Amino acid sequence: MAAVAVDSAMEVVPALAEEAAPEAGGLGCLVTLPGEVLEYILCCSSLTAADIGRVSSTCRRLRELCQSSGKVWKEQFRVRWPSLMKHYSPTDYVNWLEEYKVRQKAGLEARKIVASFSKRFFSEHVPCNGFSDIENLEGPEIFFEDELVCILNMEGRKALTWKYYAKKILYYLRQQKILNNLKAFLQQPDDYESYLEGAVYIDQYCNPLSDISLKDIQAQIDSIIELVCKTLRGINSRHPSLAFKAGDSSMVMEIELQSQVLDAMNYVLYDQLKFKGNRMDYYNALNLYMHQVLIRRTGIPISMSLLYLTIARQLGVPLEPVNFPSHFLLRWCQGAEGATLDIFDYIYIDAFGKGKQLTVKECEYLIGQHVTAALYGVVNVKKVLQRMVGNLLSLGKREGIDQSYQLLRDSLDLYLAMYPDQVQLLLLQARLYFHLGIWPEKSFCLVLKVLDILQHIQTLDPGQHGAVGYLVQHTLEHIERKKEEVGVEVKLRSDEKHRDVCYSIGLIMKHKRYGYNCVIYGWDPTCMMGHEWIRNMNVHSLPHGHHQPFYNVLVEDGSCRYAAQENLEYNVEPQEISHPDVGRYFSEFTGTHYIPNAELEIRYPEDLEFVYETVQNIYSAKKENIDE
């Protein structure tokens, strides 16, 4: 070996593994190489953990180079899981071999749990207590999360079911962590005025799969502040704000100097960076997420005000938030320090309206009504967050296409974290859970919680007693039905009663009347909906009425529909259906059709063969016509 040039680490390892022993002559020349050279070879990215394990067992010198806390195992960890390195400090002592083992074990546990979810929860939404296995896992949570991210990042159109449940689990884990952080944040004293931090928690909770951090958002704001300082320097090169450091809580006291800061801010935000209020798409939840406000450079009054407030305060201008009805504002004090002030001693700033400065009368003109002096008062962080979440709650109630009501669920969680005894919202949350089929334990405990305050509800509004009673009765009936359920319904295409069914699960279809693209995930030999639905959908006007097969389809717009056979046709140009529940039913998209996962195939065991025949006939014939 000593006489042969070493071209790669992979040439060294087999030689070591096959030939080396402590007393082998050939090994002696290799191990006499400088430690840095050997370490460089062993850190080659093409070597696996198994390779390093075999190398370290050959002799004491190599075993010492492969020590558990050394560079070799650190490199193995880094190459395998690069995203985890940000969690380690360069100065910390780390047993990298042990970390590798723990991370590997966490990955296996994660995959085991993800694989079990389809069988356990195929027929219903994942219940609130469905994540109990995850909460009891041993080892660092970041390792488990990292494996879930690895599953989500798997290339190609395969493993759709794994990705579907990995996403749900990751969503839950991150939301629980964020909600705990928010609750701790809300315990801060009233004079703790980190409005931006609170807004970021809301952003993170509603977007748990996005990489959002206060540090990153603050860095983007700092870059805006640098531009403001550059402009401010042109106005007044000796302005005291130019000397402020990051995190400095100093304030500029002179009104004229404050005015110079606001002028510079308005120029940078609205003229240079083109920030503006989103009048065209006002009722869009993205307008309330701070990371989206910075990316899209638009928002609604409250989010634009928080951005404006944060920048102004870091430059020494003590603006304050005003929970003005219908239009969130900021106020800027014009009175002398220590004097008794009223609402006329402030200028009000409309960050949504390009930083326009308003008088009291102009504020009332802005919303078209007279308001009391109390509504011009400053509000604390909790009240600001309450208004932000209230806006999200209103948007969640308006959701139409999103049948998971995710925004409504998230905003209810946030609101109840701040105000846990809001009876109306507890009832709304319970009704929502019942509607979505999220039944077990937690939702039932939610009803029990409502029952615990039933006395209070009756005192406030005796009419609510009936609503609570209905929810409890509804829950008990569901639990009884669940006890009576037996097995799964299997539908065979060969069954005589299914002879009229023309299409199969997994086929990409087009609706003849409405033109939408969809994929079939279930079928019935005749319409199984109730008389009211049949009447409302005007099914009787169809040539074959309700006495024809109907299909459950996932539509490209995110909705789920029940379509008559006569209204569907093969899509001659099949494409992936962008629907959040595709992975719940299918494991892979082939380019022409979807392959059902194990649970769906159990229910339709003969459909896949028919799908193959259909694809062969429809798409192969089309290809032949094109070739001709």
XYZ file of C-alpha atoms in Angstrom:
628
model
C 0.000 0.000 0.000
C 2.870 2.377 0.794
C 4.076 2.233 -2.802
C 0.696 3.146 -4.289
C -0.576 6.727 -4.502
C -3.831 7.234 -2.608
C -6.391 8.854 -4.905
C -9.364 8.823 -2.549
C -10.441 7.893 0.935
C -12.541 5.075 -0.503
C -9.357 3.394 -1.739
C -7.889 3.500 1.748
C -10.868 2.103 3.640
C -11.237 -1.244 1.814
C -7.517 -1.794 2.161
C -7.704 -1.117 5.872
C -10.764 -3.239 6.325
C -9.432 -6.249 4.420
C -5.704 -6.183 5.047
C -5.048 -4.230 8.196
C -4.247 -5.681 11.589
C -2.145 -4.148 14.356
C 0.879 -6.122 13.278
C 0.363 -5.829 9.492
C 3.348 -4.324 7.740
C 1.366 -2.376 5.158
C -0.594 -0.543 7.837
C 2.529 0.775 9.475
C 3.313 3.085 6.572
C -0.227 4.472 6.494
C -0.512 5.253 10.165
C 2.807 7.070 10.126
C 1.223 9.779 7.991
C 0.673 13.082 9.835
C -2.523 13.142 11.872
C -3.893 16.055 9.879
C -3.572 14.077 6.633
C -5.263 11.000 8.064
C -7.974 13.146 9.586
C -8.510 14.839 6.221
C -8.887 11.444 4.534
C -11.303 10.169 7.200
C -13.438 13.311 6.886
C -14.107 12.585 3.231
C -17.842 12.904 2.570
C -17.952 9.620 0.664
C -17.187 7.637 3.847
C -20.146 6.333 5.827
C -20.509 5.839 9.552
C -20.005 2.113 8.989
C -16.726 2.862 7.187
C -15.512 4.951 10.124
C -16.516 2.201 12.518
C -14.462 -0.363 10.599
C -11.474 1.972 10.302
C -11.442 2.753 14.022
C -11.258 -0.961 14.851
C -8.037 -1.568 12.914
C -5.442 -0.039 15.235
C -4.992 2.284 18.185
C -3.748 5.223 16.081
C -6.849 5.241 13.893
C -9.083 4.600 16.899
C -7.653 7.719 18.529
C -8.220 9.752 15.351
C -11.835 8.548 15.304
C -12.514 9.451 18.915
C -16.139 10.209 19.664
C -15.617 13.938 20.273
C -13.225 14.515 17.383
C -13.477 16.023 13.918
C -14.141 12.720 12.127
C -17.453 11.976 13.852
C -18.365 15.661 13.800
C -17.975 15.601 10.018
C -20.057 12.436 9.797
C -22.817 14.189 11.742
C -22.543 17.376 9.677
C -22.686 15.617 6.312
C -25.658 13.485 7.340
C -27.694 16.203 9.077
C -26.300 19.627 8.104
C -29.322 21.617 9.291
C -28.701 20.545 12.898
C -25.259 22.146 13.156
C -26.761 25.560 13.960
C -27.841 24.162 17.333
C -24.250 23.573 18.473
C -21.793 26.160 19.707
C -18.187 25.915 18.450
C -16.990 26.193 22.048
C -19.120 23.361 23.440
C -17.750 19.901 24.130
C -19.836 17.453 22.108
C -19.666 13.668 21.989
C -20.368 13.485 18.260
C -20.522 9.707 18.119
C -23.192 9.680 20.815
C -25.073 12.505 19.092
C -24.961 10.497 15.861
C -26.447 7.461 17.598
C -29.200 9.479 19.303
C -30.111 11.240 16.062
C -30.152 7.935 14.186
C -32.465 6.402 16.807
C -34.757 9.446 16.730
C -34.984 9.105 12.938
C -36.037 5.475 13.170
C -38.639 6.314 15.815
C -39.990 9.166 13.690
C -40.396 6.955 10.641
C -42.078 4.268 12.706
C -44.655 6.730 14.024
C -45.257 8.361 10.631
C -45.798 4.924 9.074
C -48.411 4.081 11.723
C -50.527 7.201 11.226
C -52.184 6.183 7.946
C -53.553 2.972 9.404
C -54.658 4.619 12.643
C -56.247 7.787 11.261
C -57.174 7.113 7.638
C -60.916 7.308 8.307
C -60.872 10.494 10.402
C -58.886 13.628 11.107
C -55.910 13.063 13.363
C -57.483 13.590 16.817
C -56.099 15.946 19.419
C -54.778 13.034 21.469
C -53.357 11.318 18.384
C -49.955 12.904 19.012
C -49.506 11.410 22.489
C -46.893 8.929 21.193
C -44.792 11.846 19.972
C -45.009 13.762 23.222
C -43.618 10.734 25.083
C -40.602 10.253 22.835
C -37.159 10.213 24.419
C -34.316 12.306 23.084
C -34.069 15.877 21.754
C -37.175 17.100 19.956
C -35.028 18.851 17.346
C -33.777 15.445 16.158
C -37.310 14.186 15.672
C -38.299 17.372 13.853
C -35.244 17.133 11.625
C -36.252 13.649 10.479
C -39.748 14.888 9.674
C -38.224 17.674 7.574
C -36.073 15.078 5.791
C -39.231 13.137 4.915
C -40.918 16.278 3.610
C -37.876 17.052 1.466
C -37.771 13.622 -0.171
C -37.488 14.151 -3.904
C -39.996 13.106 -6.512
C -43.682 12.288 -6.450
C -43.412 9.273 -4.167
C -43.982 8.749 -0.431
C -46.975 11.118 -0.564
C -48.665 9.496 2.428
C -45.490 9.703 4.493
C -45.140 13.372 3.609
C -48.799 14.027 4.440
C -48.523 12.695 7.995
C -44.978 13.982 8.563
C -46.319 17.450 7.786
C -49.186 17.068 10.270
C -46.874 15.856 13.029
C -44.314 18.594 12.405
C -47.119 21.178 12.332
C -48.344 19.985 15.732
C -44.910 19.815 17.374
C -43.896 23.295 16.325
C -47.233 24.826 17.240
C -47.060 23.358 20.740
C -43.588 24.828 21.248
C -44.612 28.232 19.867
C -47.787 28.304 21.975
C -45.758 27.622 25.133
C -43.385 30.447 24.200
C -46.326 32.786 23.599
C -47.887 31.949 26.966
C -44.575 32.689 28.689
C -44.332 35.948 26.720
C -47.821 36.969 27.880
C -46.711 36.592 31.514
C -44.288 39.508 31.110
C -45.103 42.735 33.023
C -47.388 45.257 31.290
C -44.456 47.612 30.705
C -42.702 44.961 28.585
C -43.346 46.490 25.189
C -41.892 44.113 22.608
C -44.747 44.408 20.138
C -42.668 42.881 17.359
C -41.834 39.782 19.397
C -45.514 39.123 20.090
C -46.415 39.621 16.432
C -43.699 37.151 15.411
C -45.146 34.487 17.743
C -48.506 34.869 15.995
C -46.779 34.648 12.616
C -44.875 31.516 13.666
C -47.962 29.794 15.069
C -49.963 30.284 11.879
C -46.981 29.281 9.701
C -45.172 26.609 11.729
C -43.576 24.967 8.693
C -41.936 28.202 7.566
C -38.514 29.233 8.834
C -39.541 32.357 10.746
C -37.546 33.812 13.625
C -37.480 37.084 15.517
C -33.753 37.293 14.781
C -34.270 37.126 11.009
C -37.167 39.594 11.017
C -35.204 41.998 13.198
C -32.276 41.709 10.782
C -34.547 42.739 7.897
C -35.816 45.692 9.936
C -32.237 46.631 10.801
C -31.444 46.836 7.080
C -34.361 49.258 6.671
C -33.066 51.281 9.617
C -29.660 51.542 7.902
C -31.361 53.092 4.873
C -33.270 55.484 7.122
C -30.034 56.512 8.838
C -28.425 57.133 5.457
C -31.312 59.443 4.507
C -31.306 61.034 7.963
C -27.617 61.781 7.633
C -28.424 63.846 4.544
C -31.002 65.826 6.552
C -28.922 66.298 9.696
C -25.434 64.786 9.841
C -25.285 65.375 13.613
C -28.620 63.810 14.443
C -28.371 61.906 17.774
C -30.223 58.867 16.356
C -27.250 58.183 14.099
C -25.178 57.297 17.173
C -27.709 54.789 18.562
C -26.573 51.187 18.809
C -28.713 48.074 18.295
C -30.782 47.440 21.420
C -30.305 51.009 22.684
C -33.431 52.266 24.449
C -32.480 55.951 24.313
C -35.075 58.433 23.108
C -34.746 61.709 21.231
C -36.580 64.387 23.200
C -36.768 67.357 20.798
C -39.872 67.361 18.566
C -37.953 68.778 15.609
C -35.372 65.984 15.772
C -38.156 63.390 16.037
C -39.823 64.944 13.000
C -36.607 64.544 11.006
C -36.576 60.811 11.824
C -40.204 60.386 10.714
C -39.534 62.280 7.483
C -36.601 59.996 6.717
C -38.688 56.932 7.568
C -41.529 58.002 5.288
C -39.154 58.571 2.407
C -37.422 55.173 2.795
C -40.529 53.080 3.506
C -42.989 54.570 1.049
C -40.898 56.227 -1.677
C -37.735 54.171 -1.799
C -38.914 50.685 -0.736
C -42.502 51.160 -1.963
C -44.284 49.861 1.136
C -48.020 50.476 0.960
C -51.319 49.519 2.510
C -52.928 46.560 0.772
C -56.224 48.064 -0.338
C -56.671 45.660 -3.265
C -56.457 42.468 -1.163
C -57.263 43.743 2.303
C -58.866 40.553 3.641
C -55.847 38.308 3.162
C -54.220 36.672 6.185
C -50.767 37.315 4.688
C -51.280 40.992 5.534
C -51.018 40.096 9.231
C -47.859 37.989 9.116
C -44.793 40.141 9.735
C -42.468 38.075 7.558
C -44.924 38.433 4.678
C -45.334 42.169 5.276
C -41.567 42.520 4.839
C -41.436 40.245 1.778
C -44.489 41.671 -0.012
C -44.018 45.206 1.357
C -47.689 45.562 2.081
C -50.093 44.981 4.929
C -53.097 46.315 6.813
C -53.134 49.155 9.383
C -52.088 47.077 12.405
C -49.181 45.238 10.749
C -47.919 48.362 8.976
C -48.170 50.241 12.283
C -46.098 47.626 14.130
C -43.366 47.858 11.513
C -43.444 51.673 11.645
C -43.498 51.669 15.466
C -40.532 49.284 15.714
C -38.366 51.346 13.381
C -39.311 54.653 15.031
C -38.563 53.433 18.552
C -35.191 51.996 17.560
C -34.338 55.455 16.203
C -35.456 57.183 19.386
C -38.995 58.364 18.532
C -41.421 57.239 21.277
C -44.508 56.433 19.206
C -47.345 54.539 20.887
C -50.022 52.142 19.523
C -53.647 53.313 19.447
C -56.401 50.694 19.161
C -58.548 53.010 17.061
C -61.781 51.448 15.760
C -61.666 50.138 12.178
C -58.187 51.577 11.575
C -55.178 50.969 13.833
C -53.065 54.107 14.404
C -49.956 55.361 16.196
C -49.739 58.507 18.262
C -46.873 60.981 18.564
C -46.806 63.239 21.605
C -46.442 66.989 20.959
C -46.874 68.150 24.559
C -44.251 69.017 27.132
C -42.876 66.179 29.241
C -44.669 65.894 32.583
C -47.602 68.068 31.521
C -51.222 66.936 31.748
C -52.114 65.823 28.242
C -55.332 65.175 26.371
C -56.050 63.674 22.953
C -55.383 67.005 21.218
C -51.752 66.999 22.390
C -50.930 64.174 19.996
C -50.488 63.788 16.277
C -51.847 60.483 14.995
C -49.914 58.575 12.346
C -51.522 56.380 9.703
C -48.807 53.876 8.711
C -51.274 52.264 6.290
C -51.663 55.648 4.589
C -47.948 56.251 3.915
C -47.236 57.719 7.350
C -49.771 60.529 7.025
C -50.043 62.655 10.180
C -53.597 63.304 11.382
C -55.408 65.519 13.858
C -58.251 64.212 16.036
C -60.825 65.536 13.587
C -59.030 63.918 10.650
C -58.977 60.593 12.512
C -62.755 60.703 12.834
C -63.067 61.649 9.190
C -60.887 58.623 8.339
C -63.443 56.182 9.757
C -66.522 58.318 9.178
C -67.737 58.557 12.761
C -67.239 60.383 16.041
C -65.541 58.396 18.816
C -64.937 58.965 22.520
C -61.609 60.171 23.895
C -60.977 56.747 25.456
C -60.457 55.228 22.002
C -57.458 57.488 21.405
C -55.622 55.939 24.356
C -52.490 53.798 24.152
C -52.803 50.005 24.454
C -50.387 47.386 25.777
C -48.858 44.436 23.946
C -51.608 41.988 24.900
C -54.331 44.257 23.505
C -52.404 44.720 20.269
C -52.016 40.955 19.882
C -55.682 40.482 20.731
C -56.603 42.737 17.834
C -54.237 40.940 15.446
C -55.631 37.540 16.405
C -59.168 38.941 16.263
C -58.525 39.948 12.660
C -57.265 36.438 11.875
C -60.311 34.969 13.603
C -62.618 37.040 11.419
C -60.739 35.899 8.312
C -60.899 32.293 9.496
C -64.676 32.501 9.756
C -64.779 33.710 6.147
C -62.886 30.676 4.822
C -64.694 28.912 2.018
C -62.421 26.602 0.055
C -60.208 25.501 2.948
C -62.359 22.763 4.429
C -59.829 22.081 7.181
C -60.547 25.554 8.624
C -56.877 25.724 9.590
C -56.785 29.505 9.996
C -59.896 29.449 12.171
C -58.429 26.662 14.303
C -55.093 28.463 14.684
C -56.651 31.821 15.556
C -58.971 30.196 18.109
C -55.966 28.529 19.764
C -54.152 31.863 19.936
C -57.134 33.805 21.261
C -57.878 31.213 23.944
C -54.200 31.207 24.951
C -54.627 34.901 25.787
C -58.191 34.731 27.104
C -58.902 31.119 28.141
C -62.352 31.830 29.615
C -64.009 33.270 26.518
C -67.215 31.228 26.586
C -68.331 32.014 23.045
C -64.958 31.026 21.611
C -64.863 27.810 23.648
C -68.233 26.912 22.187
C -67.067 27.827 18.685
C -63.960 25.664 19.113
C -66.039 22.733 20.324
C -68.471 23.049 17.395
C -65.553 23.291 14.970
C -63.940 20.145 16.367
C -67.239 18.303 16.094
C -67.694 19.483 12.506
C -64.209 18.290 11.526
C -64.516 14.986 13.363
C -61.707 15.720 15.833
C -63.472 13.828 18.579
C -61.380 11.925 21.104
C -60.253 13.070 24.493
C -59.162 16.669 24.061
C -62.349 17.859 22.385
C -64.401 15.930 24.928
C -62.334 17.509 27.688
C -63.059 20.832 26.025
C -66.785 20.140 26.429
C -66.205 19.175 30.048
C -64.402 22.472 30.515
C -67.387 24.259 29.041
C -69.595 22.316 31.425
C -67.440 23.430 34.340
C -68.321 27.041 33.536
C -71.924 26.288 32.604
C -73.073 28.110 35.733
C -71.171 31.178 34.569
C -72.627 30.902 31.055
C -76.167 30.735 32.426
C -75.533 33.826 34.522
C -74.299 35.783 31.506
C -76.682 34.385 28.925
C -79.194 31.697 29.909
C -79.815 30.986 26.234
C -76.375 29.359 25.940
C -77.438 26.406 28.093
C -79.101 24.783 25.090
C -75.990 25.120 22.924
C -73.784 23.413 25.510
C -76.339 20.688 26.072
C -76.559 20.026 22.337
C -72.775 19.719 22.011
C -72.508 17.297 24.905
C -75.365 15.160 23.581
C -73.805 15.193 20.110
C -70.485 13.998 21.553
C -72.044 11.168 23.541
C -73.965 9.980 20.472
C -70.771 9.951 18.427
C -68.923 7.939 21.071
C -71.721 5.362 21.036
C -71.623 5.151 17.231
C -67.852 4.626 17.322
C -68.361 1.663 19.642
C -70.767 0.063 17.160
C -68.540 0.487 14.083
C -67.211 -2.757 12.619
C -64.421 -3.042 10.047
C -64.126 -1.125 6.799
C -66.427 -1.165 3.812
C -64.839 -2.942 0.842
C -66.141 -2.095 -2.645
C -65.481 -4.623 -5.405
C -65.861 -3.569 -9.011
C -66.789 -7.156 -9.884
C -69.886 -6.936 -7.682
C -73.052 -6.863 -9.792
C -74.415 -3.791 -8.004
C -71.302 -1.862 -9.132
C -71.621 -2.733 -12.826
C -72.391 0.896 -13.804
C -69.255 2.340 -12.195
C -67.039 3.497 -15.064
C -64.128 5.215 -13.307
C -61.700 4.204 -10.577
C -59.795 5.761 -7.717
C -56.566 7.465 -8.741
C -57.737 8.617 -12.182
C -57.278 12.270 -13.110
C -60.601 13.634 -14.325
C -62.093 16.862 -15.643
C -65.563 18.177 -14.815
C -67.490 18.688 -18.043
C -69.551 21.594 -16.760
C -67.228 23.491 -14.428
C -63.919 22.565 -16.040
C -62.002 21.813 -12.867
C -59.333 19.071 -12.682
C -59.605 16.478 -9.945
C -58.590 13.005 -8.791
C -61.073 10.311 -7.694
C -60.555 8.979 -4.163
C -63.874 7.163 -3.692
C -67.101 6.153 -5.433
C -70.656 5.010 -4.721
C -72.920 3.056 -7.118
C -75.628 5.696 -6.557
C -75.783 9.070 -4.809
C -75.511 8.487 -1.067
C -76.253 12.039 0.044
C -79.465 13.013 1.821
C -82.604 14.374 0.185
C -81.794 17.963 1.205
C -78.374 17.872 -0.463
C -79.848 16.290 -3.595
C -82.477 19.023 -3.754
C -80.032 21.868 -3.065
C -77.588 20.603 -5.699
C -80.399 20.164 -8.221
C -79.354 16.574 -8.871
C -82.817 15.724 -10.248
C -82.138 17.974 -13.252
C -79.375 15.628 -14.445
C -80.433 13.159 -17.189
C -79.611 10.213 -14.912
C -80.548 11.965 -11.661
C -79.236 10.411 -8.488
C -79.548 6.857 -9.842
C -76.002 6.829 -11.213
C -72.508 6.433 -9.715
C -71.151 9.416 -7.789
C -67.480 10.063 -7.098
C -65.581 11.659 -4.240
C -62.959 13.882 -5.832
C -60.120 16.100 -4.635
C -60.198 19.296 -6.689
C -57.199 21.396 -7.698
C -58.613 24.430 -5.842
C -58.298 22.572 -2.524
C -61.952 21.580 -2.182
C -63.518 18.119 -1.942
C -66.597 17.460 -4.072
C -69.128 14.756 -4.868
C -69.587 14.552 -8.634
C -72.025 12.628 -10.818
C -70.544 10.176 -13.292
C -72.150 11.884 -16.276
C -70.379 15.139 -15.369
C -66.881 13.628 -15.407
C -64.551 12.746 -18.255
C -60.943 11.604 -18.556
C -58.395 14.389 -18.475
C -56.378 13.889 -21.669
C -53.548 15.962 -20.187
C -53.249 14.603 -16.632
C -51.362 16.662 -14.097
C -50.722 16.615 -10.379
C -53.651 17.795 -8.280
C -52.503 20.394 -5.772
C -54.713 19.435 -2.852
C -53.630 19.212 0.810
C -55.270 15.780 1.276
C -53.749 13.976 -1.707
C -51.254 12.190 0.558
C -54.029 10.973 2.822
C -55.257 8.695 0.028
C -52.388 8.207 -2.406
C -48.761 7.149 -2.136
C -47.439 8.209 -5.545
C -48.189 10.204 -8.701
C -46.956 8.413 -11.817
C -47.448 11.221 -14.307
C -50.763 9.847 -15.563
C -52.545 8.731 -12.383
C -52.247 8.367 -8.622
C -51.477 5.066 -6.892
C -53.661 4.481 -3.811
C -51.949 3.950 -0.483
C -52.423 0.711 1.445
C -55.488 1.922 3.350
C -57.363 3.133 0.270
C -56.468 0.002 -1.668
C -58.016 -2.133 1.086
C -61.307 -0.338 0.468
C -61.113 -0.572 -3.341
C -59.005 -3.714 -3.945
C -59.936 -4.173 -7.623
C -59.606 -0.573 -8.797
C -55.858 -0.449 -9.403
C -55.952 -3.098 -12.132
C -58.727 -1.171 -13.869
C -56.676 2.038 -13.581
C -53.728 0.384 -15.344
C -55.991 -0.758 -18.167
C -57.565 2.685 -18.498
C -54.224 4.465 -18.528
C -52.902 2.054 -21.129
C -55.940 2.584 -23.358
C -56.364 6.339 -22.955
C -52.840 7.694 -22.786
C -51.028 5.119 -24.904
C -53.545 5.662 -27.702
C -53.004 9.404 -27.417
C -49.219 8.965 -27.648
C -49.585 6.769 -30.736
C -51.757 9.424 -32.411
C -49.151 12.078 -31.685
C -46.340 9.894 -33.047
C -48.287 9.324 -36.274
